[in-house]
Short mmCIF file of C-alpha atoms in Angstrom, two decimals:
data_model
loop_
_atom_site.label_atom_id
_atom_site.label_comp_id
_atom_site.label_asym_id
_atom_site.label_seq_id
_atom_site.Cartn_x
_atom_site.Cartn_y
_atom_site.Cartn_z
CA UNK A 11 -2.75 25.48 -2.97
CA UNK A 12 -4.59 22.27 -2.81
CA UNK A 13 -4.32 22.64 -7.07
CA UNK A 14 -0.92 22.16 -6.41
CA UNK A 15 -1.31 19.18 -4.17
CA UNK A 16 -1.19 16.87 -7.22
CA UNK A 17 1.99 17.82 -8.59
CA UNK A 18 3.49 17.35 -5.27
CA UNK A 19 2.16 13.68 -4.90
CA UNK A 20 4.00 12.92 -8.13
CA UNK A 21 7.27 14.00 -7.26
CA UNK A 22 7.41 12.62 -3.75
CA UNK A 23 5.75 8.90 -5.05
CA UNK A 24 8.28 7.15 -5.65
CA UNK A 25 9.15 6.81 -2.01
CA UNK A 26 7.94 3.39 -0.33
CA UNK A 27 9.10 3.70 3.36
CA UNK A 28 8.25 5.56 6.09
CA UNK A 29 10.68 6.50 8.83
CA UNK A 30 8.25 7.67 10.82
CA UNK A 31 5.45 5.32 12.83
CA UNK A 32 2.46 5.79 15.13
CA UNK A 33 2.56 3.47 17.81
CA UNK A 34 -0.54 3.21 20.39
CA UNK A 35 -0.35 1.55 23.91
CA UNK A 36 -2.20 -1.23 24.51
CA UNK A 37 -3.90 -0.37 27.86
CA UNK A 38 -7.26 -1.52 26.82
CA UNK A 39 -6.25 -4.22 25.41
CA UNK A 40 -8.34 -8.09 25.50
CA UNK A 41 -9.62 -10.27 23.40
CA UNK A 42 -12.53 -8.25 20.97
CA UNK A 43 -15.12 -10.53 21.00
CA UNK A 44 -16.84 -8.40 17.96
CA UNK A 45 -14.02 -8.79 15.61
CA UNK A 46 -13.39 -12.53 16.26
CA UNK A 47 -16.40 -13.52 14.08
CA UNK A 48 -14.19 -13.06 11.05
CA UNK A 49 -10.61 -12.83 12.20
CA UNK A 50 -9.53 -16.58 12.48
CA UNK A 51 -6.03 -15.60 13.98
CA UNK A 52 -7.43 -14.60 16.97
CA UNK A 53 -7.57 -16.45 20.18
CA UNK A 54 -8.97 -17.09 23.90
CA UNK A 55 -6.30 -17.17 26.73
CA UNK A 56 -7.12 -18.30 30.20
CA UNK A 57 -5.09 -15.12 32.01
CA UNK A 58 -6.72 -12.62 33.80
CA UNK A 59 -7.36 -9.41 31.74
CA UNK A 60 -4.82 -7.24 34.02
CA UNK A 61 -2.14 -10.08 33.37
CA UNK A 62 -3.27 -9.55 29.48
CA UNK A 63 -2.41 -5.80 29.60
CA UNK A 64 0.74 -5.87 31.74
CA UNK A 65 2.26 -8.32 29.29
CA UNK A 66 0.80 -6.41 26.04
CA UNK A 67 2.29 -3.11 27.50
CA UNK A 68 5.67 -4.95 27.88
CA UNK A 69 6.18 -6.25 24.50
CA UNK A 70 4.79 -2.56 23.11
CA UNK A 71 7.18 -0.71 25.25
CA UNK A 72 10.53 -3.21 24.26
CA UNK A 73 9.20 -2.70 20.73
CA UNK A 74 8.90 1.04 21.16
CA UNK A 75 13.07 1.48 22.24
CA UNK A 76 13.71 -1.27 20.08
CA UNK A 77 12.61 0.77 16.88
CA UNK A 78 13.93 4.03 18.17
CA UNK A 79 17.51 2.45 19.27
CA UNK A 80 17.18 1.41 15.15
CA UNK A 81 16.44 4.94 13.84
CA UNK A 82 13.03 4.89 13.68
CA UNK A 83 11.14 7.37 14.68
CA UNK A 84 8.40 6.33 16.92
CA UNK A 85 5.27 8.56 17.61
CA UNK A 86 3.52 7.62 20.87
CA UNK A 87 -0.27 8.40 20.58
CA UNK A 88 -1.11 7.63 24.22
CA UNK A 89 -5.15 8.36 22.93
CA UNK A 90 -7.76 10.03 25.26
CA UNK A 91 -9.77 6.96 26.70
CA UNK A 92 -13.45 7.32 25.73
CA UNK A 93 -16.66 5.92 27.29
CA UNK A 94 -16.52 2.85 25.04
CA UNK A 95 -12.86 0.83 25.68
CA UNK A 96 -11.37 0.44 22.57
CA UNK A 97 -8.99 -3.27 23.17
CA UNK A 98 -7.61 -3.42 19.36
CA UNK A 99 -6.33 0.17 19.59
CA UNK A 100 -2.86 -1.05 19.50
CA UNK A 101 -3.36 -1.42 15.79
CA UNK A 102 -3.58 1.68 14.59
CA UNK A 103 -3.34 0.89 10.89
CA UNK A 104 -6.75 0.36 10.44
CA UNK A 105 -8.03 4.09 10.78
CA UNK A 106 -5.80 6.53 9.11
CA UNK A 107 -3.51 6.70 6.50
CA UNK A 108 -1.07 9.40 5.60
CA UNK A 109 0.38 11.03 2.20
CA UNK A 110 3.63 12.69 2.00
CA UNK A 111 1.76 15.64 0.68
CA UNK A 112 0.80 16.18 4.20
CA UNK A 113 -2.40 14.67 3.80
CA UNK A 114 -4.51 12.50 6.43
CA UNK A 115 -7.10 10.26 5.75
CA UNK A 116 -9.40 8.55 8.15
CA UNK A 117 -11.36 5.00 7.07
CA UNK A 118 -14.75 3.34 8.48
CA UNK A 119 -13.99 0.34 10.19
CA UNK A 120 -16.41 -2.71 10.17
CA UNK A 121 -16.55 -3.57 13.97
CA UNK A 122 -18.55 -1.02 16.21
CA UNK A 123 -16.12 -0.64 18.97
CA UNK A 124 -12.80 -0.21 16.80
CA UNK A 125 -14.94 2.92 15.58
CA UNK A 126 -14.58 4.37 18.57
CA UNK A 127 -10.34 4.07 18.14
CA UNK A 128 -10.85 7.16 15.18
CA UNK A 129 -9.80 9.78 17.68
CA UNK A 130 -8.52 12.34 14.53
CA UNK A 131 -8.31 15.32 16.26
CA UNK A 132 -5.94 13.90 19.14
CA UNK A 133 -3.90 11.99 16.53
CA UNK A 134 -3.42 15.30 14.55
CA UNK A 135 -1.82 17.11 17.99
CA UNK A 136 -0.01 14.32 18.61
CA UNK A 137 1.49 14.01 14.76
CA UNK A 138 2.29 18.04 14.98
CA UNK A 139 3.85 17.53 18.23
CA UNK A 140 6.25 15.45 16.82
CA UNK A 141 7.30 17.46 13.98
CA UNK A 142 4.81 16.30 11.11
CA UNK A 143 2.96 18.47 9.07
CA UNK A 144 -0.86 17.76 8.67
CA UNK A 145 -2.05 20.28 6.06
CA UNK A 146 -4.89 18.65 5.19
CA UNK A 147 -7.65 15.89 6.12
CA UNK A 148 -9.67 13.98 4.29
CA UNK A 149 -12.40 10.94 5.42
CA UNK A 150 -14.02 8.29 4.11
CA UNK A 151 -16.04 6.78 7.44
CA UNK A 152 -19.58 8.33 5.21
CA UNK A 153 -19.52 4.84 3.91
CA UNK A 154 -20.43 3.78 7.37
CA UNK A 155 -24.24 4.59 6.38
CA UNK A 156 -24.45 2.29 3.39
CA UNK A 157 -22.25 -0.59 5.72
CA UNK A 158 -19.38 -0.36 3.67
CA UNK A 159 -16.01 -0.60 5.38
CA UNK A 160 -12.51 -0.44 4.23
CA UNK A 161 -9.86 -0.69 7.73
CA UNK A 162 -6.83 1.38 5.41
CA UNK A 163 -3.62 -0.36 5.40
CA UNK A 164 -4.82 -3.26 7.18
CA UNK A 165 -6.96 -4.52 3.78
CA UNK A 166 -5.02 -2.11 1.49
CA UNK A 167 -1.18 -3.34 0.76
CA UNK A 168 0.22 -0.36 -1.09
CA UNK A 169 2.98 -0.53 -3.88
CA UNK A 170 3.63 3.19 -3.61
CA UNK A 171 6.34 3.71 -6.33
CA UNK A 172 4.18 1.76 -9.10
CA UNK A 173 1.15 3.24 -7.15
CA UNK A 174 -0.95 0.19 -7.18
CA UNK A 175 -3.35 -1.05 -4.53
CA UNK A 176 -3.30 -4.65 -3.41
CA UNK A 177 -6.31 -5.98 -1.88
CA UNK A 178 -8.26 -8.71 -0.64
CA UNK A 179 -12.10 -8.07 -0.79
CA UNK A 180 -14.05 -9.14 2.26
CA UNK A 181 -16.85 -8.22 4.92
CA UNK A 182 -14.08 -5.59 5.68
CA UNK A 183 -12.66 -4.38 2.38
CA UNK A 184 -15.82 -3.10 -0.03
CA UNK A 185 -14.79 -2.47 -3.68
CA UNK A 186 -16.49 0.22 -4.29
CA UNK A 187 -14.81 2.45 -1.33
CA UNK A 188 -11.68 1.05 -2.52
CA UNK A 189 -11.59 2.06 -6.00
CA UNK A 190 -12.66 5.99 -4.30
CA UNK A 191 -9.67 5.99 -2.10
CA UNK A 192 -7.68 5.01 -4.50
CA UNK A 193 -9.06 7.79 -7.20
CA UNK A 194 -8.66 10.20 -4.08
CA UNK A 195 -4.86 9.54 -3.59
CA UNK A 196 -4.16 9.41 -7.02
CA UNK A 197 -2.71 5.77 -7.55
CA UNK A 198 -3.51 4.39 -10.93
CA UNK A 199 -4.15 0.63 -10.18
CA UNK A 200 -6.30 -1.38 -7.85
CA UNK A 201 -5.43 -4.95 -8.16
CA UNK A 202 -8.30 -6.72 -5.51
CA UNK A 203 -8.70 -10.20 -5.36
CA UNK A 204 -10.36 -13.03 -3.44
CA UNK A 205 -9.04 -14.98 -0.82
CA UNK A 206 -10.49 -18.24 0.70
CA UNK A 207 -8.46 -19.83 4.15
CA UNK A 208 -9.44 -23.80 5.11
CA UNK A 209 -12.21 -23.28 6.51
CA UNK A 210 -13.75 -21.14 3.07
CA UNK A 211 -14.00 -17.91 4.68
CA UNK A 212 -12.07 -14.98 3.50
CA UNK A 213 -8.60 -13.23 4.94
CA UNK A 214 -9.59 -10.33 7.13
CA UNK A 215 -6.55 -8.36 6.59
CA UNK A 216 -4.64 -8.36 3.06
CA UNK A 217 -1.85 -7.03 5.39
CA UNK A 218 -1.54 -11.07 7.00
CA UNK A 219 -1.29 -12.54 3.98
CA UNK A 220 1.37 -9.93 1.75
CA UNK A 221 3.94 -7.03 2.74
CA UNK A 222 5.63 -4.94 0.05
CA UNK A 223 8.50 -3.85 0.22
CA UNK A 224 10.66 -1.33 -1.99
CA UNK A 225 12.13 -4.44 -4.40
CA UNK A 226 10.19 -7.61 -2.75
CA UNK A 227 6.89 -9.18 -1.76
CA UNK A 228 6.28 -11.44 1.14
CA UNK A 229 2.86 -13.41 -0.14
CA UNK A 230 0.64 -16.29 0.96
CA UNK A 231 -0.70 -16.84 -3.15
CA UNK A 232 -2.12 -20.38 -2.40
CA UNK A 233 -5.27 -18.80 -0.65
CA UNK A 234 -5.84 -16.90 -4.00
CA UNK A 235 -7.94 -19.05 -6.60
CA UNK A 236 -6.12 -19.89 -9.29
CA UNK A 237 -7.28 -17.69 -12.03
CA UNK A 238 -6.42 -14.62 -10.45
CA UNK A 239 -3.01 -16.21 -8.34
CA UNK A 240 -1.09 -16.03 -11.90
CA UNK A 241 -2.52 -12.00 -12.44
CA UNK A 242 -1.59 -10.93 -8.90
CA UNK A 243 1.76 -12.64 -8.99
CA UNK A 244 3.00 -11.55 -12.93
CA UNK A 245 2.13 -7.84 -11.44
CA UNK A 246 3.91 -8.04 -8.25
CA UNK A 247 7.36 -9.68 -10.41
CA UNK A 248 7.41 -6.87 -12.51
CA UNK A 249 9.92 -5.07 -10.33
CA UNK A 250 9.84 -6.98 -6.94
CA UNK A 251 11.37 -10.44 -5.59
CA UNK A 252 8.68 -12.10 -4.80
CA UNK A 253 8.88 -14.68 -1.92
CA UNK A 254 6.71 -17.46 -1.37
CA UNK A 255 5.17 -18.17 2.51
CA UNK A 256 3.27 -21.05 2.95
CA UNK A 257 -0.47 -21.03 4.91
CA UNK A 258 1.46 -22.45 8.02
CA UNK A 259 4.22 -19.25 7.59
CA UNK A 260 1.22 -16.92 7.48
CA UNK A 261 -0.85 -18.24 10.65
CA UNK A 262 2.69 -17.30 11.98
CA UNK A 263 2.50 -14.19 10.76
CA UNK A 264 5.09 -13.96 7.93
CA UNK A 265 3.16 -11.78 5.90
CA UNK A 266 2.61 -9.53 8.23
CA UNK A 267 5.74 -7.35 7.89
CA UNK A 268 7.04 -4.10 7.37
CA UNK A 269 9.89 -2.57 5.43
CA UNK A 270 10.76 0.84 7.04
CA UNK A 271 13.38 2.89 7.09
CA UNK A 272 15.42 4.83 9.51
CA UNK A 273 16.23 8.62 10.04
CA UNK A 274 19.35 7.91 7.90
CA UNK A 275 17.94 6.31 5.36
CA UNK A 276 18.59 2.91 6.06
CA UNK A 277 16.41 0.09 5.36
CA UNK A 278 15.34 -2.62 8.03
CA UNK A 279 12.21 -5.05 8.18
CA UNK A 280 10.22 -5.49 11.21
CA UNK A 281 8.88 -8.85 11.94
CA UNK A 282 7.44 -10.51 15.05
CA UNK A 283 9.68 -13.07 16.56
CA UNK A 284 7.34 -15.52 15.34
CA UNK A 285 7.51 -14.82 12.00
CA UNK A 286 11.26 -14.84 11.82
CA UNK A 287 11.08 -18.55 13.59
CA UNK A 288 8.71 -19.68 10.52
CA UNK A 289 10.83 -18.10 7.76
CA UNK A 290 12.94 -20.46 6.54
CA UNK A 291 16.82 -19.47 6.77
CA UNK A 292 16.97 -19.13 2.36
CA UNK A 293 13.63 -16.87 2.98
CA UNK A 294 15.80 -14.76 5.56
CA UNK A 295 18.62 -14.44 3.98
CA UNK A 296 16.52 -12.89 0.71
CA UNK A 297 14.74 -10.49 3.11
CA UNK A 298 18.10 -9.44 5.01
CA UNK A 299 19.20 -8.65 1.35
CA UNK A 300 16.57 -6.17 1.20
CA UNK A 301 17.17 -4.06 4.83
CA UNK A 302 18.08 -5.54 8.15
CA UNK A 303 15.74 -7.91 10.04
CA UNK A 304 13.96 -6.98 13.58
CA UNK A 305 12.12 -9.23 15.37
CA UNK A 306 9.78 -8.47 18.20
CA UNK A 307 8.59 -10.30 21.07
CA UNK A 308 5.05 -9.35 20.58
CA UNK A 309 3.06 -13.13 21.68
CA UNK A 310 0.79 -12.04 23.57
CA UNK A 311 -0.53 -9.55 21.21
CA UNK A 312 -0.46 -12.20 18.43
CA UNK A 313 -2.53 -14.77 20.24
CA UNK A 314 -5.51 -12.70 21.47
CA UNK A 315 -5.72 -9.37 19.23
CA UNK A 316 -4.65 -11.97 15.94
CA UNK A 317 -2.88 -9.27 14.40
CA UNK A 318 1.22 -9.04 14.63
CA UNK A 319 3.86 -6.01 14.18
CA UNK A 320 2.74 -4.61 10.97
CA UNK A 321 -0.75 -3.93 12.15
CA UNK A 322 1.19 -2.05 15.14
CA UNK A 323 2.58 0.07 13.12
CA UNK A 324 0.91 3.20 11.19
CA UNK A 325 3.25 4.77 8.80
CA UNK A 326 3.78 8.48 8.49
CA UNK A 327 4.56 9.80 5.15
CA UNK A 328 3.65 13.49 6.35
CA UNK A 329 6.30 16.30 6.04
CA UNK A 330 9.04 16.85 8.48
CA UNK A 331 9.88 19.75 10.10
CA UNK A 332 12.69 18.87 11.90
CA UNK A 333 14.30 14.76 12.31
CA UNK A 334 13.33 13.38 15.39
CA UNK A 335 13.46 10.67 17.58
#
């Protein structure tokens, strides 16, 4: 069966939005201290940590009913709390990755205590309680000996229908388990790059800087040196409009965005209310050309986890029994 797997992958492909999401709570949720050292978005806030969380949990749950009211299906992984808190769990990106072949994949993370956020089994349940088929798992968190790291869609921006891998190499995206992922899943191109912000360090996330979409690209290219800014960009206009943000649009988070799509196949674009305030009104009216626009409240998330909707969000490609809400 798994010889068949392959044949499968090709004919299902072509499709580059989920309809499906996992969404996790934030009730651990503070400012991670560990994964500060490299993520510049990130910030200090003088409010209590129990003022931190009740606000956090509000913006998740309006963004929750939001996304269903839309026709997205929403799962809720409300994870089993472990002796180590876990305060970035709310993005769930960065562990696991799904295939529409019904495949799950699981990804080492740099930062000790977002390791302890790969909860598989749980996630699994919680995915088959919902209607999703899991039919098979897969991991790559051995890297974890040799202190390699790749955090899955948060350094990976996939181009599923060409499939090509975008990525920015850093401390938290290693080439080498890149490239294997990529062989694993069967996607023909890696296209990794380096980044460099003001201050000369690397992006974190390739997720902050670029979104893809089914027929555009949101991307931050000046932080790309020149000689490869003109590859990345000539491969991305091949089929896609590709829209400019500037390094002020991505500190507000315009790059990190997500085409989905709902339970009846229509296409919308969630966005942080921030980023829709820093698009500029020609830049929204391309990306409302492309599926409707839907901006969350999520500020408090933004400011002191320094990642924005699209790292909330973990798509589900897996199977569907039944449509669901």
């Amino acid at each position: 069966m798994l010889k068949q797997q392959p044949l499968l992958q090709e004919k299902q492909s072509t499709v580059q939005n989920a309809n499906c999401v996992v969404m996790v709570p934030p009730k651990e949720f503070a400012f991670n201290a560990e994964t500060a050292k490299d993520n510049e978005f990130q910030h200090q806030v003088s409010q209590s940590t129990n003022e931190v969380r009740i606000a956090a949990m509000q913006q998740f749950n309006d963004m929750v009913a939001s996304l269903r009211k839309a026709g997205v299906q929403v799962v809720e992984f409300n994870y089993p709390a472990g002796k180590v808190e876990t305060p970035d769990a709310v993005f769930p990106n960065n562990w696991f990755s799904t295939t529409a072949n019904g495949e799950l994949y699981t990804f080492p993370m740099a930062c000790t205590n977002r390791q302890h956020e790969v909860k598989t089994d749980a996630l699994v349940e919680a995915l088959q309680s919902s209607g999703r088929l899991v039919s098979s798992q897969d991991t790559l968190t051995e890297y974890l000996e040799q202190d390699a790291f790749l955090e899955s869609t948060g350094v990976m921006v996939k181009d599923h229908i060409n499939k090509t891998v975008y990525a920015a190499l850093s401390q938290r995206c290693d080439r080498e388990v890149l490239e294997d992922y990529a062989q694993r899943i069967g996607y023909d191109r890696v296209v990794s790059f380096q980044t460099a912000l003001p201050s000369g360090k690397p992006i974190y996330h390739t997720n902050v800087m670029m979104a893809i979409g089914e027929s555009f690209c949101v991307i931050c290219d000046e932080v790309i040196p020149e000689f490869e800014r003109r590859f990345v960009i000539k491969s991305l206009a091949k089929d896609k409009q590709v829209i400019s943000i500037s390094l002020e649009q991505m500190n507000n988070f315009c790059g990190n965005i997500l085409q989905l799509e709902t339970i009846n196949g229509e296409k919308v674009i969630a966005m942080s209310q921030s980023a829709f305030d820093a698009f500029s009104p020609a830049q929204r009216a391309q990306l409302s050309s492309h599926g409707k626009l839907l901006p969350f409240n999520v500020k408090t998330i933004e400011n002191i986890g320094g990642g924005s909707v699209r790292c909330m969000l973990g798509e589900v490609f897996l199977p569907s029994r039944h449509k669901q809400l």
